[in-house]
Short mmCIF file of C-alpha atoms in Angstrom, two decimals:
data_model
loop_
_atom_site.label_atom_id
_atom_site.label_comp_id
_atom_site.label_asym_id
_atom_site.label_seq_id
_atom_site.Cartn_x
_atom_site.Cartn_y
_atom_site.Cartn_z
CA MET F 1 -7.93 -49.27 69.20
CA THR F 2 -8.24 -46.97 71.92
CA ARG F 3 -9.47 -43.37 71.00
CA TYR F 4 -7.69 -40.27 72.33
CA ARG F 5 -8.64 -36.53 72.92
CA HIS F 6 -5.28 -34.76 72.34
CA GLY F 7 -2.10 -36.71 70.88
CA LEU F 8 1.44 -35.46 71.18
CA PHE F 9 4.10 -36.23 68.72
CA ILE F 10 7.69 -34.73 68.95
CA GLY F 11 10.91 -34.60 67.09
CA LYS F 12 13.29 -32.70 65.13
CA PHE F 13 11.83 -33.50 61.76
CA TYR F 14 15.36 -32.82 60.60
CA PRO F 15 14.33 -33.10 57.76
CA PRO F 16 10.53 -34.69 57.76
CA HIS F 17 10.49 -37.76 55.83
CA ALA F 18 7.68 -40.23 55.17
CA GLY F 19 7.69 -42.33 58.08
CA HIS F 20 6.97 -39.19 60.26
CA HIS F 21 3.78 -38.15 57.96
CA ALA F 22 2.26 -41.83 58.74
CA ALA F 23 2.96 -41.60 62.17
CA ILE F 24 1.01 -38.05 62.65
CA ARG F 25 -1.55 -39.98 60.25
CA LEU F 26 -1.79 -42.77 62.73
CA ALA F 27 -2.37 -40.51 65.76
CA ALA F 28 -4.47 -38.17 63.55
CA ALA F 29 -6.82 -41.50 62.86
CA ASN F 30 -6.71 -42.39 66.57
CA CYS F 31 -7.02 -38.77 68.19
CA ASP F 32 -9.62 -35.72 68.42
CA GLU F 33 -6.45 -33.67 67.66
CA VAL F 34 -2.81 -33.85 67.30
CA THR F 35 -0.21 -31.24 67.94
CA VAL F 36 3.20 -31.98 66.59
CA VAL F 37 6.16 -30.29 68.37
CA VAL F 38 9.02 -29.26 66.09
CA MET F 39 12.32 -28.81 68.28
CA SER F 40 15.34 -27.16 66.52
CA SER F 41 18.92 -26.60 67.84
CA ALA F 42 21.45 -24.10 66.57
CA TRP F 43 23.86 -27.03 65.22
CA GLU F 44 21.00 -27.72 62.66
CA THR F 45 21.03 -26.38 59.41
CA VAL F 46 17.48 -26.56 58.32
CA ALA F 47 15.63 -23.44 59.78
CA LEU F 48 12.99 -24.45 62.32
CA ALA F 49 10.26 -22.41 60.11
CA ASP F 50 10.78 -24.50 57.08
CA ARG F 51 10.35 -27.52 58.73
CA MET F 52 7.03 -26.26 60.34
CA SER F 53 6.05 -25.23 56.72
CA TRP F 54 6.88 -28.44 55.07
CA LEU F 55 4.91 -30.10 57.54
CA ARG F 56 1.91 -27.68 57.70
CA ASP F 57 1.81 -28.23 53.95
CA GLU F 58 1.96 -31.96 53.51
CA HIS F 59 -0.88 -32.00 56.17
CA ARG F 60 -2.83 -29.00 55.55
CA THR F 61 -5.80 -31.38 54.31
CA GLU F 62 -6.10 -32.96 57.92
CA PRO F 63 -8.05 -30.28 60.34
CA THR F 64 -7.13 -31.90 63.62
CA VAL F 65 -3.54 -31.53 63.11
CA ARG F 66 -1.64 -28.74 64.53
CA ILE F 67 2.05 -28.09 64.05
CA ALA F 68 3.87 -26.32 66.67
CA GLY F 69 7.66 -25.73 67.12
CA ILE F 70 10.49 -24.14 69.44
CA PRO F 71 14.10 -23.82 69.45
CA CYS F 72 15.75 -25.80 72.08
CA ASP F 73 19.21 -26.00 72.89
CA ALA F 74 18.88 -27.86 76.22
CA PRO F 75 21.04 -30.63 76.02
CA LEU F 76 19.77 -34.38 75.54
CA ASP F 77 20.50 -36.78 78.40
CA VAL F 78 17.79 -39.38 79.43
CA THR F 79 19.59 -40.10 82.81
CA ASP F 80 19.29 -36.24 83.86
CA ASP F 81 16.26 -35.27 85.66
CA ALA F 82 17.37 -31.58 85.39
CA VAL F 83 17.69 -32.03 81.34
CA TRP F 84 14.08 -33.62 81.45
CA THR F 85 12.50 -30.90 83.42
CA ALA F 86 14.29 -28.49 80.66
CA GLN F 87 12.98 -30.15 77.77
CA VAL F 88 9.52 -30.90 79.03
CA ALA F 89 9.05 -27.12 79.52
CA ALA F 90 10.16 -26.33 76.06
CA MET F 91 7.77 -28.46 74.65
CA THR F 92 4.89 -27.38 77.11
CA ALA F 93 5.67 -23.62 76.31
CA ALA F 94 5.20 -24.81 72.40
CA LEU F 95 2.34 -26.45 72.95
CA ARG F 96 0.85 -23.13 75.17
CA ALA F 97 1.78 -20.85 72.36
CA SER F 98 0.22 -23.01 69.65
CA GLY F 99 -2.91 -22.58 71.07
CA ALA F 100 -4.07 -26.19 72.16
CA GLU F 101 -6.07 -26.23 75.17
CA ARG F 102 -6.90 -29.80 75.67
CA PRO F 103 -4.62 -31.59 78.10
CA VAL F 104 -2.32 -34.32 76.31
CA ASP F 105 -3.60 -37.69 77.01
CA ALA F 106 -1.29 -39.40 74.46
CA VAL F 107 1.96 -38.91 73.42
CA TYR F 108 3.16 -41.05 70.09
CA CYS F 109 6.75 -41.96 70.33
CA GLY F 110 9.14 -44.57 68.69
CA ASP F 111 12.30 -44.07 71.20
CA ALA F 112 12.79 -45.99 74.21
CA TYR F 113 11.84 -42.96 76.15
CA GLY F 114 8.59 -42.57 75.14
CA GLU F 115 7.30 -44.17 78.63
CA GLU F 116 9.21 -41.49 80.61
CA LEU F 117 7.92 -38.59 78.27
CA ALA F 118 4.32 -39.66 78.36
CA ARG F 119 4.69 -40.12 82.50
CA ARG F 120 6.15 -36.37 82.55
CA PHE F 121 2.58 -35.76 80.53
CA GLY F 122 0.46 -37.41 82.53
CA ALA F 123 -0.36 -39.20 79.47
CA ALA F 124 -0.62 -42.60 77.66
CA ALA F 125 2.53 -43.83 76.00
CA VAL F 126 1.37 -45.09 72.25
CA VAL F 127 4.69 -46.59 70.63
CA ILE F 128 5.16 -45.96 67.12
CA ARG F 129 6.81 -48.81 65.01
CA ARG F 130 9.95 -47.73 63.72
CA THR F 131 10.95 -48.39 60.13
CA ALA F 132 14.07 -48.20 57.98
CA GLU F 133 12.99 -44.43 57.24
CA SER F 134 14.72 -41.69 59.49
CA SER F 135 16.09 -38.54 59.24
CA THR F 136 19.42 -39.62 59.89
CA ALA F 137 19.50 -41.62 56.58
CA VAL F 138 18.01 -39.07 54.79
CA ARG F 139 20.62 -36.55 55.69
CA ARG F 140 23.45 -39.21 54.92
CA ASP F 141 22.24 -39.73 51.28
CA LEU F 142 19.80 -37.11 50.50
CA ALA F 143 19.74 -38.19 46.57
CA GLY F 144 19.26 -41.57 47.56
CA ARG F 145 16.34 -41.30 49.92
CA TRP F 146 14.86 -37.69 48.19
CA HIS F 147 11.64 -39.70 47.31
CA HIS F 148 10.94 -40.53 51.12
CA LEU F 149 10.25 -36.67 51.07
CA ALA F 150 6.95 -35.18 50.70
CA PRO F 151 6.49 -32.75 47.79
CA SER F 152 6.67 -29.42 50.18
CA THR F 153 10.30 -30.58 51.58
CA ARG F 154 11.89 -31.62 48.16
CA ALA F 155 10.74 -28.40 46.97
CA GLY F 156 12.27 -26.78 50.01
CA LEU F 157 15.77 -28.90 49.88
CA ALA F 158 16.53 -28.77 46.03
CA VAL F 159 19.07 -26.75 45.02
CA ARG F 160 17.84 -23.99 42.76
CA VAL F 161 19.77 -22.52 39.74
CA VAL F 162 18.40 -19.92 37.59
CA VAL F 163 19.97 -18.77 34.44
CA VAL F 164 19.69 -15.25 33.37
CA GLY F 165 20.79 -12.96 30.34
CA ALA F 166 19.71 -11.21 27.75
CA GLU F 167 17.79 -11.62 24.26
CA SER F 168 19.64 -14.62 22.25
CA THR F 169 22.60 -14.91 24.64
CA GLY F 170 22.32 -18.58 24.77
CA THR F 171 20.38 -18.71 28.26
CA THR F 172 17.70 -21.40 27.13
CA THR F 173 20.66 -23.52 25.69
CA VAL F 174 22.62 -23.57 28.67
CA ALA F 175 19.55 -24.37 30.86
CA GLU F 176 18.37 -27.40 28.92
CA ARG F 177 22.04 -29.02 28.18
CA LEU F 178 22.75 -28.26 32.28
CA ARG F 179 19.48 -30.22 32.62
CA SER F 180 20.40 -32.97 30.68
CA HIS F 181 23.89 -33.35 32.07
CA TYR F 182 22.49 -34.23 35.50
CA ALA F 183 19.76 -36.05 34.48
CA ASN F 184 21.90 -38.16 32.51
CA ARG F 185 23.10 -39.58 36.01
CA GLY F 186 20.22 -41.76 36.22
CA GLY F 187 18.10 -42.68 39.65
CA THR F 188 16.68 -39.81 41.13
CA TRP F 189 18.80 -37.35 38.74
CA ALA F 190 16.59 -38.25 35.94
CA ASP F 191 13.90 -36.29 37.56
CA THR F 192 15.97 -32.99 37.24
CA ARG F 193 13.74 -30.22 35.78
CA CYS F 194 14.35 -27.41 33.62
CA VAL F 195 11.30 -24.66 34.39
CA PRO F 196 10.95 -22.65 30.86
CA GLU F 197 10.51 -19.19 30.40
CA TYR F 198 6.98 -18.05 30.90
CA GLY F 199 7.36 -14.83 29.29
CA ARG F 200 8.03 -16.07 26.09
CA ASP F 201 4.35 -17.89 25.61
CA TYR F 202 3.26 -14.91 27.16
CA THR F 203 4.34 -12.68 24.52
CA ALA F 204 3.37 -15.24 21.85
CA ALA F 205 0.05 -15.29 22.99
CA LYS F 206 -0.15 -11.21 23.30
CA TRP F 207 1.30 -11.02 19.74
CA ALA F 208 -1.48 -13.84 18.51
CA ALA F 209 -4.33 -11.48 19.52
CA ARG F 210 -2.75 -8.67 17.34
CA PRO F 211 -1.18 -10.45 14.52
CA ASP F 212 -1.38 -7.33 12.28
CA GLN F 213 1.17 -5.52 14.74
CA PRO F 214 4.52 -5.96 14.34
CA LEU F 215 6.39 -7.52 17.35
CA THR F 216 8.43 -4.38 18.37
CA GLU F 217 4.91 -2.46 18.31
CA LEU F 218 3.42 -4.53 20.98
CA THR F 219 2.25 -2.49 24.08
CA TRP F 220 3.44 -3.43 27.64
CA ASP F 221 1.96 -2.61 31.13
CA THR F 222 2.88 -3.34 34.58
CA GLY F 223 -0.21 -5.91 34.59
CA ASP F 224 1.98 -7.67 32.29
CA PHE F 225 4.85 -8.35 34.44
CA ASP F 226 2.82 -8.89 37.20
CA ARG F 227 1.17 -11.85 35.59
CA VAL F 228 4.38 -13.25 34.01
CA ALA F 229 6.08 -13.10 37.75
CA ALA F 230 3.26 -15.00 38.98
CA GLU F 231 3.02 -17.53 36.23
CA GLN F 232 6.94 -18.14 36.49
CA THR F 233 7.24 -18.76 40.29
CA ALA F 234 4.06 -20.84 40.10
CA SER F 235 5.66 -22.97 37.32
CA GLU F 236 8.95 -23.17 39.34
CA GLU F 237 7.43 -24.26 42.41
CA ARG F 238 5.36 -26.91 40.66
CA ALA F 239 8.64 -28.33 39.09
CA ALA F 240 10.22 -28.25 42.74
CA ARG F 241 7.56 -30.32 44.22
CA THR F 242 8.28 -33.15 41.92
CA GLY F 243 12.02 -33.06 40.42
CA SER F 244 15.05 -34.18 41.53
CA PRO F 245 17.54 -32.33 44.16
CA LEU F 246 18.43 -29.72 41.52
CA LEU F 247 16.30 -27.54 39.72
CA ILE F 248 17.02 -25.38 36.84
CA CYS F 249 15.40 -22.33 36.03
CA ASP F 250 15.27 -20.73 32.60
CA THR F 251 15.14 -16.91 33.92
CA ASP F 252 12.98 -16.33 37.19
CA ALA F 253 10.51 -13.66 38.68
CA PHE F 254 13.61 -11.60 40.09
CA ALA F 255 14.65 -11.65 36.26
CA THR F 256 11.05 -10.28 35.33
CA ALA F 257 12.11 -7.49 37.09
CA VAL F 258 14.96 -6.43 34.33
CA TRP F 259 12.79 -7.49 31.85
CA GLU F 260 10.21 -4.79 32.84
CA ARG F 261 12.99 -1.96 32.88
CA ARG F 262 13.70 -3.07 29.07
CA TYR F 263 10.42 -2.55 27.97
CA LEU F 264 8.81 0.19 30.11
CA GLY F 265 12.19 2.31 30.63
CA PRO F 266 11.64 5.40 33.19
CA ALA F 267 7.77 3.74 33.94
CA ALA F 268 9.35 0.64 35.38
CA ARG F 269 8.87 0.01 39.03
CA THR F 270 11.46 -1.30 41.57
CA GLY F 271 10.87 -3.65 44.84
CA GLN F 272 8.00 -5.44 43.16
CA PRO F 273 7.03 -7.73 45.85
CA TRP F 274 7.58 -10.82 43.17
CA THR F 275 11.01 -10.26 43.25
CA ARG F 276 11.41 -11.93 46.28
CA VAL F 277 11.56 -15.54 45.10
CA PRO F 278 12.69 -18.80 46.95
CA PRO F 279 16.59 -19.22 47.70
CA ARG F 280 18.67 -19.87 44.92
CA ALA F 281 22.18 -21.62 45.04
CA VAL F 282 23.50 -19.45 42.17
CA TYR F 283 22.28 -17.30 39.22
CA LEU F 284 24.44 -17.90 36.02
CA LEU F 285 24.28 -15.26 33.34
CA THR F 286 24.94 -15.53 29.91
CA ASP F 287 27.21 -13.04 28.29
CA HIS F 288 26.09 -11.53 25.06
CA ARG F 289 29.67 -11.03 23.93
CA GLY F 290 30.81 -13.81 21.72
CA VAL F 291 26.99 -15.13 20.91
CA PRO F 292 25.64 -14.15 17.57
CA TRP F 293 22.03 -12.77 17.61
CA HIS F 294 19.84 -15.07 16.29
CA ASP F 295 16.31 -14.35 14.95
CA ASP F 296 14.21 -17.37 16.30
CA GLY F 297 10.90 -15.11 15.05
CA MET F 298 10.21 -14.09 18.83
CA ARG F 299 13.22 -11.65 19.01
CA GLU F 300 13.24 -8.01 18.87
CA GLY F 301 16.96 -7.38 17.78
CA ASP F 302 17.65 -4.34 19.58
CA LEU F 303 21.78 -5.18 19.81
CA GLU F 304 22.17 -2.17 21.74
CA VAL F 305 19.91 -2.68 24.36
CA ARG F 306 20.94 -6.37 24.36
CA ALA F 307 24.46 -5.58 25.24
CA ALA F 308 23.36 -3.03 28.01
CA MET F 309 21.52 -5.91 29.95
CA THR F 310 24.24 -7.91 30.69
CA ASP F 311 25.39 -4.96 32.91
CA TRP F 312 21.23 -4.73 34.10
CA PHE F 313 21.24 -8.10 35.12
CA ALA F 314 24.93 -8.35 36.97
CA ASP F 315 23.78 -4.92 38.62
CA ALA F 316 20.51 -6.24 39.72
CA LEU F 317 21.70 -9.29 41.21
CA THR F 318 24.44 -7.55 42.57
CA THR F 319 22.18 -5.10 44.38
CA ALA F 320 19.95 -7.74 45.85
CA GLY F 321 22.98 -9.58 47.38
CA ARG F 322 22.42 -12.54 45.27
CA SER F 323 25.70 -14.83 43.90
CA TRP F 324 26.06 -14.78 40.02
CA VAL F 325 28.37 -16.13 37.82
CA LEU F 326 29.27 -14.72 34.34
CA LEU F 327 29.27 -17.55 31.61
CA THR F 328 31.52 -16.45 28.68
CA GLY F 329 33.33 -18.20 25.77
CA SER F 330 31.78 -21.13 23.66
CA SER F 331 28.73 -22.99 24.50
CA ALA F 332 30.99 -25.95 25.59
CA LYS F 333 33.03 -23.57 27.60
CA ARG F 334 29.88 -22.16 29.41
CA LEU F 335 28.57 -25.53 30.33
CA GLU F 336 31.94 -26.38 31.70
CA LEU F 337 31.91 -23.34 33.83
CA ALA F 338 28.35 -24.03 34.55
CA VAL F 339 28.95 -27.61 35.92
CA ALA F 340 32.15 -26.51 37.92
CA THR F 341 29.59 -24.04 39.54
CA VAL F 342 27.08 -26.27 40.36
CA ASP F 343 28.62 -29.27 41.75
CA PRO F 344 30.08 -27.74 44.57
CA LEU F 345 26.70 -26.15 45.54
CA LEU F 346 25.11 -29.87 45.29
CA ARG F 347 27.42 -31.29 47.84
CA LEU F 348 26.38 -28.30 49.76
CA GLY F 349 23.15 -28.71 49.57
CA ALA F 350 23.47 -32.35 50.50
CA SER F 351 25.00 -31.46 53.95
CA PHE F 352 23.50 -30.94 57.34
CA GLY F 353 24.97 -29.75 60.24
CA ASP F 354 24.93 -32.72 63.02
CA PRO F 355 22.16 -32.36 65.57
CA LEU F 356 22.53 -32.74 69.33
CA HIS F 357 22.93 -35.84 70.66
CA GLY F 358 23.53 -37.31 74.44
CA PRO F 359 22.59 -40.36 76.43
CA GLY F 360 19.22 -42.29 75.34
CA PHE F 361 19.50 -39.94 72.13
CA GLU F 362 22.77 -41.29 70.16
CA ALA F 363 20.53 -42.35 66.96
CA THR F 364 17.40 -40.62 67.32
CA ALA F 365 15.67 -38.99 63.88
#
């Protein structure tokens, strides 16, 4: 097979899928270096930066692969020379911005316009054989094509729902029952994960180091909350990469800041960098009212603080501009409201804005 110095692969990658990754690796195997140019338009609802990040993550161990990107709202029309000129100008600018220095001598493409694109770069056209995998198919059936996506793309597209609340208000019960509800759909949904609360394990280990000390007398400092938040987010990301289109979290790093306030009082910080968590579809806040306090051996039982924390969570979420829903009533009613909240968010998360089309681009991926 011919060896090339600099291969070019251009697409929307909306979103990137297994076929894209295979094509990139094919190009990398036959070129000294490969530049992948992601082109986005204003009509598309997955950010250019996200697509580039997902591609970089999947190809992070392939040093000859370079990911570049550029927004481009020029029309699409293979019959119009002015449109060609505008599109190629954007592609060339993306190449320059990426730091690529060698001229392109191979253009990889699976579409009919590949020959003309290569001609405009003065390069050889390398035809990529198309398969049944396509971004169009993914956009039409995200859950059905979920396992055609790389782990980083799945993590980026997963709808994340976080359950928060004060001590003994049923957060874990709601989170686990919500996970079971969606996992019971079967198929891809069977992989729905619930990320457990790391702070509980951390507290148990901290207490085990001082078994002679009552739980209420454990000493906490800011470093404890830094460690809890870091591991909570790391656990969440691991689960997001391997789960279904829905990720349930039994608390998160944002909520850790509220717990820091609970244990450090006036010494608690604000604006901790780890509170900047990945996008969430919604927070579900479990109300303390109507839920009897239950001592499971790891709870402190300060009912006054427990009652106050419901408002602390609500205020913190509101100040941060985050969507939240208060869950009240019986356990069954809380689950019912949670499902009624999550179902339309899942439909929204699986919907994509239509990309630009035009002559010669009627069904491109």
